[in-house]
PDB file of C-alpha atoms in Angstrom:
ATOM      1  CA  VAL A   1       0.000   0.000   0.000  1.00  0.00           C
ATOM      2  CA  ALA A   2       2.826   2.389   0.907  1.00  0.00           C
ATOM      3  CA  ALA A   3       4.647   1.615  -2.335  1.00  0.00           C
ATOM      4  CA  GLU A   4       1.492   2.232  -4.350  1.00  0.00           C
ATOM      5  CA  ARG A   5       0.938   5.525  -2.537  1.00  0.00           C
ATOM      6  CA  ASP A   6       4.538   6.595  -3.182  1.00  0.00           C
ATOM      7  CA  ALA A   7       4.214   5.711  -6.872  1.00  0.00           C
ATOM      8  CA  LYS A   8       1.056   7.798  -7.193  1.00  0.00           C
ATOM      9  CA  GLU A   9       2.705  10.725  -5.428  1.00  0.00           C
ATOM     10  CA  LEU A  10       5.725  10.484  -7.735  1.00  0.00           C
ATOM     11  CA  ALA A  11       3.460  10.398 -10.789  1.00  0.00           C
ATOM     12  CA  ARG A  12       1.567  13.436  -9.488  1.00  0.00           C
ATOM     13  CA  LYS A  13       4.813  15.343  -8.924  1.00  0.00           C
ATOM     14  CA  ASP A  14       6.123  14.418 -12.367  1.00  0.00           C
ATOM     15  CA  ALA A  15       2.899  15.617 -13.966  1.00  0.00           C
ATOM     16  CA  ALA A  16       3.079  18.888 -12.029  1.00  0.00           C
ATOM     17  CA  ASP A  17       6.714  19.470 -13.024  1.00  0.00           C
ATOM     18  CA  ILE A  18       5.963  18.759 -16.674  1.00  0.00           C
ATOM     19  CA  SER A  19       2.902  21.001 -16.616  1.00  0.00           C
ATOM     20  CA  THR A  20       4.912  23.854 -15.093  1.00  0.00           C
ATOM     21  CA  PHE A  21       7.660  23.511 -17.687  1.00  0.00           C
ATOM     22  CA  LEU A  22       5.231  23.465 -20.606  1.00  0.00           C
ATOM     23  CA  SER A  23       3.304  26.431 -19.204  1.00  0.00           C
ATOM     24  CA  ASP A  24       6.526  28.432 -19.001  1.00  0.00           C
ATOM     25  CA  VAL A  25       7.378  27.573 -22.596  1.00  0.00           C
ATOM     26  CA  MET A  26       3.920  28.440 -23.891  1.00  0.00           C
ATOM     27  CA  GLN A  27       4.056  31.852 -22.236  1.00  0.00           C
ATOM     28  CA  SER A  28       7.432  32.754 -23.745  1.00  0.00           C
ATOM     29  CA  PRO A  29       7.810  34.403 -26.132  1.00  0.00           C
ATOM     30  CA  ASP A  30       4.664  36.495 -25.811  1.00  0.00           C
ATOM     31  CA  PRO A  31       2.587  36.058 -29.016  1.00  0.00           C
ATOM     32  CA  THR A  32       1.613  39.746 -28.897  1.00  0.00           C
ATOM     33  CA  ARG A  33       5.116  41.022 -28.168  1.00  0.00           C
ATOM     34  CA  ASP A  34       6.123  41.830 -31.742  1.00  0.00           C
ATOM     35  CA  GLY A  35       2.793  41.739 -33.506  1.00  0.00           C
ATOM     36  CA  ARG A  36       3.146  38.294 -35.017  1.00  0.00           C
ATOM     37  CA  GLU A  37       1.694  34.912 -34.201  1.00  0.00           C
ATOM     38  CA  ILE A  38       3.874  32.250 -32.676  1.00  0.00           C
ATOM     39  CA  LYS A  39       3.418  28.896 -34.434  1.00  0.00           C
ATOM     40  CA  VAL A  40       3.196  25.596 -32.624  1.00  0.00           C
ATOM     41  CA  VAL A  41       6.461  24.466 -34.202  1.00  0.00           C
ATOM     42  CA  GLU A  42       8.258  27.507 -32.792  1.00  0.00           C
ATOM     43  CA  LEU A  43       6.958  26.691 -29.323  1.00  0.00           C
ATOM     44  CA  LEU A  44       8.146  23.108 -29.709  1.00  0.00           C
ATOM     45  CA  ASP A  45      11.564  24.302 -30.872  1.00  0.00           C
ATOM     46  CA  ASN A  46      11.758  26.657 -27.893  1.00  0.00           C
ATOM     47  CA  ALA A  47      10.852  23.833 -25.525  1.00  0.00           C
ATOM     48  CA  ALA A  48      13.407  21.461 -27.064  1.00  0.00           C
ATOM     49  CA  LYS A  49      16.131  24.107 -26.841  1.00  0.00           C
ATOM     50  CA  LYS A  50      15.246  24.892 -23.236  1.00  0.00           C
ATOM     51  CA  LEU A  51      15.510  21.208 -22.351  1.00  0.00           C
ATOM     52  CA  GLU A  52      19.115  21.119 -23.571  1.00  0.00           C
ATOM     53  CA  THR A  53      20.131  22.888 -20.352  1.00  0.00           C
ATOM     54  CA  GLY A  54      16.968  22.822 -18.233  1.00  0.00           C
ATOM     55  CA  LEU A  55      16.021  20.260 -15.584  1.00  0.00           C
ATOM     56  CA  ALA A  56      19.646  19.130 -15.259  1.00  0.00           C
ATOM     57  CA  ASP A  57      18.909  18.032 -11.698  1.00  0.00           C
ATOM     58  CA  GLN A  58      15.751  16.184 -12.798  1.00  0.00           C
ATOM     59  CA  PRO A  59      16.913  13.938 -15.654  1.00  0.00           C
ATOM     60  CA  ASP A  60      13.901  11.641 -15.447  1.00  0.00           C
ATOM     61  CA  GLN A  61      11.463  14.538 -15.882  1.00  0.00           C
ATOM     62  CA  ARG A  62      13.601  15.898 -18.705  1.00  0.00           C
ATOM     63  CA  ALA A  63      13.477  12.545 -20.500  1.00  0.00           C
ATOM     64  CA  LYS A  64       9.688  12.393 -20.103  1.00  0.00           C
ATOM     65  CA  LEU A  65       9.362  15.887 -21.557  1.00  0.00           C
ATOM     66  CA  GLN A  66      11.672  15.017 -24.418  1.00  0.00           C
ATOM     67  CA  ALA A  67       9.514  11.980 -25.141  1.00  0.00           C
ATOM     68  CA  THR A  68       6.377  14.142 -25.062  1.00  0.00           C
ATOM     69  CA  LEU A  69       7.867  16.718 -27.428  1.00  0.00           C
ATOM     70  CA  SER A  70       9.106  14.025 -29.798  1.00  0.00           C
ATOM     71  CA  ARG A  71       5.618  12.515 -30.013  1.00  0.00           C
ATOM     72  CA  THR A  72       4.217  15.936 -30.871  1.00  0.00           C
ATOM     73  CA  TYR A  73       6.833  16.492 -33.579  1.00  0.00           C
ATOM     74  CA  TYR A  74       6.039  13.029 -34.976  1.00  0.00           C
ATOM     75  CA  ALA A  75       2.299  13.712 -35.001  1.00  0.00           C
ATOM     76  CA  LEU A  76       2.987  16.873 -37.022  1.00  0.00           C
ATOM     77  CA  GLY A  77       5.047  14.897 -39.540  1.00  0.00           C
ATOM     78  CA  LEU A  78       8.299  16.527 -38.364  1.00  0.00           C
ATOM     79  CA  TYR A  79      10.239  13.296 -38.066  1.00  0.00           C
ATOM     80  CA  GLN A  80      13.735  14.760 -38.322  1.00  0.00           C
ATOM     81  CA  GLN A  81      13.012  17.074 -35.380  1.00  0.00           C
ATOM     82  CA  ALA A  82      11.627  14.179 -33.330  1.00  0.00           C
ATOM     83  CA  ILE A  83      14.706  11.991 -33.778  1.00  0.00           C
ATOM     84  CA  PRO A  84      17.308  13.932 -31.709  1.00  0.00           C
ATOM     85  CA  LEU A  85      14.896  14.048 -28.768  1.00  0.00           C
ATOM     86  CA  GLN A  86      14.155  10.338 -29.060  1.00  0.00           C
ATOM     87  CA  GLU A  87      17.862   9.547 -29.261  1.00  0.00           C
ATOM     88  CA  GLN A  88      18.419  11.427 -26.005  1.00  0.00           C
ATOM     89  CA  VAL A  89      15.534   9.574 -24.356  1.00  0.00           C
ATOM     90  CA  ARG A  90      16.935   6.241 -25.601  1.00  0.00           C
ATOM     91  CA  ASP A  91      20.422   7.076 -24.320  1.00  0.00           C
ATOM     92  CA  TYR A  92      19.125   8.180 -20.904  1.00  0.00           C
ATOM     93  CA  ARG A  93      16.986   5.098 -20.434  1.00  0.00           C
ATOM     94  CA  LEU A  94      19.755   2.769 -21.561  1.00  0.00           C
ATOM     95  CA  ALA A  95      22.147   4.322 -19.070  1.00  0.00           C
ATOM     96  CA  THR A  96      19.574   4.416 -16.264  1.00  0.00           C
ATOM     97  CA  PHE A  97      17.557   1.221 -16.677  1.00  0.00           C
ATOM     98  CA  GLY A  98      19.642  -0.940 -19.013  1.00  0.00           C
ATOM     99  CA  PRO A  99      18.567  -2.556 -22.301  1.00  0.00           C
ATOM    100  CA  GLU A 100      16.056  -5.011 -20.790  1.00  0.00           C
ATOM    101  CA  HIS A 101      13.659  -2.526 -19.228  1.00  0.00           C
ATOM    102  CA  PRO A 102      10.206  -1.829 -20.752  1.00  0.00           C
ATOM    103  CA  ASN A 103      10.870   1.938 -20.799  1.00  0.00           C
ATOM    104  CA  THR A 104      14.132   1.432 -22.679  1.00  0.00           C
ATOM    105  CA  LEU A 105      12.534  -0.930 -25.182  1.00  0.00           C
ATOM    106  CA  ARG A 106       9.693   1.500 -25.788  1.00  0.00           C
ATOM    107  CA  ALA A 107      12.160   4.310 -26.424  1.00  0.00           C
ATOM    108  CA  MET A 108      14.164   2.163 -28.860  1.00  0.00           C
ATOM    109  CA  HIS A 109      11.054   1.054 -30.714  1.00  0.00           C
ATOM    110  CA  ASN A 110       9.757   4.625 -31.049  1.00  0.00           C
ATOM    111  CA  LEU A 111      13.122   5.773 -32.356  1.00  0.00           C
ATOM    112  CA  ALA A 112      13.144   2.991 -34.961  1.00  0.00           C
ATOM    113  CA  VAL A 113       9.687   4.066 -36.133  1.00  0.00           C
ATOM    114  CA  SER A 114      10.885   7.653 -36.527  1.00  0.00           C
ATOM    115  CA  TYR A 115      14.025   6.567 -38.393  1.00  0.00           C
ATOM    116  CA  ASP A 116      11.770   4.739 -40.842  1.00  0.00           C
ATOM    117  CA  ALA A 117       9.374   7.684 -41.219  1.00  0.00           C
ATOM    118  CA  ALA A 118      12.346   9.982 -41.908  1.00  0.00           C
ATOM    119  CA  GLY A 119      13.605   7.679 -44.664  1.00  0.00           C
ATOM    120  CA  ARG A 120      16.530   6.310 -42.644  1.00  0.00           C
ATOM    121  CA  LEU A 121      15.721   2.671 -43.395  1.00  0.00           C
ATOM    122  CA  ASP A 122      19.099   1.130 -42.549  1.00  0.00           C
ATOM    123  CA  GLU A 123      19.122   2.696 -39.070  1.00  0.00           C
ATOM    124  CA  ALA A 124      15.487   1.744 -38.483  1.00  0.00           C
ATOM    125  CA  LEU A 125      16.131  -1.845 -39.508  1.00  0.00           C
ATOM    126  CA  LYS A 126      19.257  -2.229 -37.385  1.00  0.00           C
ATOM    127  CA  LEU A 127      17.574  -0.814 -34.289  1.00  0.00           C
ATOM    128  CA  GLN A 128      14.367  -2.823 -34.692  1.00  0.00           C
ATOM    129  CA  GLU A 129      16.387  -6.020 -35.083  1.00  0.00           C
ATOM    130  CA  GLU A 130      17.963  -5.219 -31.709  1.00  0.00           C
ATOM    131  CA  VAL A 131      14.605  -4.480 -30.109  1.00  0.00           C
ATOM    132  CA  LEU A 132      12.638  -7.572 -31.114  1.00  0.00           C
ATOM    133  CA  PRO A 133      14.693 -10.265 -29.306  1.00  0.00           C
ATOM    134  CA  LEU A 134      14.775  -8.062 -26.217  1.00  0.00           C
ATOM    135  CA  MET A 135      10.984  -7.635 -26.397  1.00  0.00           C
ATOM    136  CA  ARG A 136      10.549 -11.393 -26.610  1.00  0.00           C
ATOM    137  CA  LYS A 137      12.836 -11.913 -23.621  1.00  0.00           C
ATOM    138  CA  VAL A 138      11.307  -9.201 -21.429  1.00  0.00           C
ATOM    139  CA  HIS A 139       7.617  -9.381 -22.388  1.00  0.00           C
ATOM    140  CA  GLY A 140       7.243 -12.807 -23.962  1.00  0.00           C
ATOM    141  CA  PRO A 141       6.208 -13.626 -27.547  1.00  0.00           C
ATOM    142  CA  GLU A 142       2.508 -12.798 -27.141  1.00  0.00           C
ATOM    143  CA  HIS A 143       2.732  -9.344 -25.542  1.00  0.00           C
ATOM    144  CA  PRO A 144       1.205  -6.476 -27.595  1.00  0.00           C
ATOM    145  CA  ASP A 145       4.550  -4.626 -27.612  1.00  0.00           C
ATOM    146  CA  THR A 146       6.288  -7.729 -28.959  1.00  0.00           C
ATOM    147  CA  LEU A 147       3.673  -8.161 -31.680  1.00  0.00           C
ATOM    148  CA  GLY A 148       4.015  -4.480 -32.564  1.00  0.00           C
ATOM    149  CA  ALA A 149       7.791  -4.826 -32.872  1.00  0.00           C
ATOM    150  CA  MET A 150       7.381  -7.929 -35.034  1.00  0.00           C
ATOM    151  CA  GLY A 151       4.932  -6.175 -37.329  1.00  0.00           C
ATOM    152  CA  ASN A 152       7.151  -3.136 -37.648  1.00  0.00           C
ATOM    153  CA  LEU A 153      10.226  -5.232 -38.417  1.00  0.00           C
ATOM    154  CA  ALA A 154       8.273  -7.145 -41.063  1.00  0.00           C
ATOM    155  CA  VAL A 155       7.348  -3.872 -42.782  1.00  0.00           C
ATOM    156  CA  LEU A 156      10.993  -2.785 -42.667  1.00  0.00           C
ATOM    157  CA  TYR A 157      12.099  -6.096 -44.175  1.00  0.00           C
ATOM    158  CA  GLN A 158       9.604  -5.602 -46.975  1.00  0.00           C
ATOM    159  CA  ALA A 159      10.832  -2.047 -47.637  1.00  0.00           C
ATOM    160  CA  ALA A 160      14.414  -3.362 -47.745  1.00  0.00           C
ATOM    161  CA  GLY A 161      13.494  -6.028 -50.310  1.00  0.00           C
ATOM    162  CA  ARG A 162      13.896  -8.896 -47.841  1.00  0.00           C
ATOM    163  CA  GLN A 163      10.572 -10.445 -48.843  1.00  0.00           C
ATOM    164  CA  ASP A 164      11.053 -13.934 -47.406  1.00  0.00           C
ATOM    165  CA  GLU A 165      11.848 -12.587 -43.940  1.00  0.00           C
ATOM    166  CA  ALA A 166       8.950 -10.130 -44.136  1.00  0.00           C
ATOM    167  CA  LEU A 167       6.537 -12.881 -45.124  1.00  0.00           C
ATOM    168  CA  GLN A 168       7.658 -15.225 -42.355  1.00  0.00           C
ATOM    169  CA  LEU A 169       7.304 -12.534 -39.671  1.00  0.00           C
ATOM    170  CA  LYS A 170       3.887 -11.443 -40.914  1.00  0.00           C
ATOM    171  CA  GLU A 171       2.632 -15.024 -40.781  1.00  0.00           C
ATOM    172  CA  GLU A 172       3.902 -15.302 -37.196  1.00  0.00           C
ATOM    173  CA  VAL A 173       2.237 -12.020 -36.240  1.00  0.00           C
ATOM    174  CA  LEU A 174      -1.110 -13.122 -37.663  1.00  0.00           C
ATOM    175  CA  THR A 175      -0.984 -16.517 -35.923  1.00  0.00           C
ATOM    176  CA  LEU A 176      -0.148 -14.940 -32.563  1.00  0.00           C
ATOM    177  CA  SER A 177      -2.672 -12.119 -32.933  1.00  0.00           C
ATOM    178  CA  ARG A 178      -5.466 -14.600 -33.653  1.00  0.00           C
ATOM    179  CA  GLN A 179      -4.506 -16.553 -30.538  1.00  0.00           C
ATOM    180  CA  VAL A 180      -4.071 -13.549 -28.255  1.00  0.00           C
ATOM    181  CA  ASN A 181      -6.569 -10.993 -29.578  1.00  0.00           C
ATOM    182  CA  GLY A 182      -9.124 -13.111 -31.419  1.00  0.00           C
ATOM    183  CA  PRO A 183     -10.070 -13.174 -35.115  1.00  0.00           C
ATOM    184  CA  GLU A 184     -12.028  -9.886 -35.133  1.00  0.00           C
ATOM    185  CA  HIS A 185      -9.607  -7.658 -33.254  1.00  0.00           C
ATOM    186  CA  PRO A 186      -8.315  -4.600 -35.199  1.00  0.00           C
ATOM    187  CA  SER A 187      -4.734  -5.810 -34.735  1.00  0.00           C
ATOM    188  CA  THR A 188      -5.644  -9.167 -36.272  1.00  0.00           C
ATOM    189  CA  LEU A 189      -7.389  -7.519 -39.213  1.00  0.00           C
ATOM    190  CA  LYS A 190      -4.369  -5.278 -39.769  1.00  0.00           C
ATOM    191  CA  ALA A 191      -2.063  -8.308 -39.651  1.00  0.00           C
ATOM    192  CA  MET A 192      -4.239 -10.053 -42.240  1.00  0.00           C
ATOM    193  CA  GLY A 193      -4.054  -7.072 -44.583  1.00  0.00           C
ATOM    194  CA  ASN A 194      -0.293  -6.768 -44.175  1.00  0.00           C
ATOM    195  CA  LEU A 195       0.192 -10.465 -44.886  1.00  0.00           C
ATOM    196  CA  ALA A 196      -2.025 -10.213 -47.966  1.00  0.00           C
ATOM    197  CA  ASN A 197       0.283  -7.501 -49.310  1.00  0.00           C
ATOM    198  CA  SER A 198       3.283  -9.792 -48.895  1.00  0.00           C
ATOM    199  CA  TYR A 199       1.441 -12.683 -50.551  1.00  0.00           C
ATOM    200  CA  ASN A 200       0.759 -10.409 -53.517  1.00  0.00           C
ATOM    201  CA  ASP A 201       4.416  -9.373 -53.714  1.00  0.00           C
ATOM    202  CA  ALA A 202       5.424 -13.049 -53.634  1.00  0.00           C
ATOM    203  CA  GLY A 203       3.071 -13.895 -56.494  1.00  0.00           C
ATOM    204  CA  ARG A 204       0.722 -15.852 -54.237  1.00  0.00           C
ATOM    205  CA  GLN A 205      -2.426 -14.088 -55.439  1.00  0.00           C
ATOM    206  CA  ASP A 206      -4.899 -16.804 -54.438  1.00  0.00           C
ATOM    207  CA  GLU A 207      -3.813 -16.597 -50.805  1.00  0.00           C
ATOM    208  CA  ALA A 208      -3.828 -12.796 -50.920  1.00  0.00           C
ATOM    209  CA  LEU A 209      -7.367 -12.774 -52.307  1.00  0.00           C
ATOM    210  CA  GLN A 210      -8.604 -15.211 -49.695  1.00  0.00           C
ATOM    211  CA  LEU A 211      -7.163 -13.112 -46.866  1.00  0.00           C
ATOM    212  CA  LEU A 212      -8.525  -9.829 -48.210  1.00  0.00           C
ATOM    213  CA  GLU A 213     -11.999 -11.309 -48.665  1.00  0.00           C
ATOM    214  CA  GLU A 214     -11.875 -12.571 -45.058  1.00  0.00           C
ATOM    215  CA  VAL A 215     -10.751  -9.139 -43.852  1.00  0.00           C
ATOM    216  CA  LEU A 216     -13.626  -7.356 -45.591  1.00  0.00           C
ATOM    217  CA  THR A 217     -16.189  -9.855 -44.291  1.00  0.00           C
ATOM    218  CA  LEU A 218     -14.938  -9.417 -40.720  1.00  0.00           C
ATOM    219  CA  MET A 219     -14.794  -5.622 -41.074  1.00  0.00           C
ATOM    220  CA  ARG A 220     -18.421  -5.509 -42.178  1.00  0.00           C
ATOM    221  CA  GLN A 221     -19.385  -7.548 -39.138  1.00  0.00           C
ATOM    222  CA  VAL A 222     -17.338  -5.495 -36.680  1.00  0.00           C
ATOM    223  CA  ASN A 223     -17.371  -1.942 -38.063  1.00  0.00           C
ATOM    224  CA  GLY A 224     -20.354  -1.735 -40.381  1.00  0.00           C
ATOM    225  CA  PRO A 225     -20.400  -0.893 -44.072  1.00  0.00           C
ATOM    226  CA  SER A 226     -18.039   2.092 -44.309  1.00  0.00           C
ATOM    227  CA  THR A 227     -14.725   2.976 -42.642  1.00  0.00           C
ATOM    228  CA  PRO A 228     -11.509   4.440 -44.083  1.00  0.00           C
ATOM    229  CA  THR A 229      -9.610   1.218 -43.357  1.00  0.00           C
ATOM    230  CA  ARG A 230     -12.276  -0.871 -45.057  1.00  0.00           C
ATOM    231  CA  SER A 231     -12.121   1.435 -48.074  1.00  0.00           C
ATOM    232  CA  ARG A 232      -8.365   0.825 -48.335  1.00  0.00           C
ATOM    233  CA  ARG A 233      -8.896  -2.921 -48.119  1.00  0.00           C
ATOM    234  CA  CYS A 234     -11.541  -2.703 -50.867  1.00  0.00           C
ATOM    235  CA  ILE A 235      -8.993  -0.975 -53.081  1.00  0.00           C
ATOM    236  CA  SER A 236      -6.399  -3.665 -52.273  1.00  0.00           C
ATOM    237  CA  LEU A 237      -8.911  -6.382 -53.101  1.00  0.00           C
ATOM    238  CA  ALA A 238      -9.875  -4.675 -56.377  1.00  0.00           C
ATOM    239  CA  ILE A 239      -6.208  -4.435 -57.372  1.00  0.00           C
ATOM    240  CA  SER A 240      -5.740  -8.120 -56.555  1.00  0.00           C
ATOM    241  CA  TYR A 241      -8.747  -9.061 -58.715  1.00  0.00           C
TER     242      TYR A 241
END
């Protein structure tokens, strides 16, 4: 009970520290000071710059803020700006927790995703290949984070032209997702669509068609007649036909 109370108090303090820091950044510079509007990106840049020297005595809070800022950059499509922050978070968590800690693995995975989004495929692939065996060791093969790392690595293999490895991983992801999440779960449907793409690339059109038809049938049952994801799967199925 005492440990749980201490954890909640620490989380409350962290949230308060982060809120105070962000409030300070948002209030400076003053948007009305020189008659021009301050864009969100400028505020993010100001916050990132301030973190280079700020919170030196609170490295954990600084890492959490860096992670928050990097997610915001990523959501805005500013992948190159997100990467230096994510690299600092990865380095801090490696040094503090070691490579087999969930926080470290999450930081490594997020960095690999940003490398890929920024077009840095070789770095993304190398890092994700490091992450996956650690995920399996720490979380087990059926954990959602492990499945996410497997799916991401499969996509990277496909982008790198390593089709056999991509296909094998995607088949594993689908098998595990069906077992863990059930046949109608969004993650399972996504895994089916991804595997269908690899079947198409491998010239296995009959298997691709079968999977896509199953996906659309399940989507109609789960989501109704019209969703953006279902529309994309309809296009994939039409192309396969």
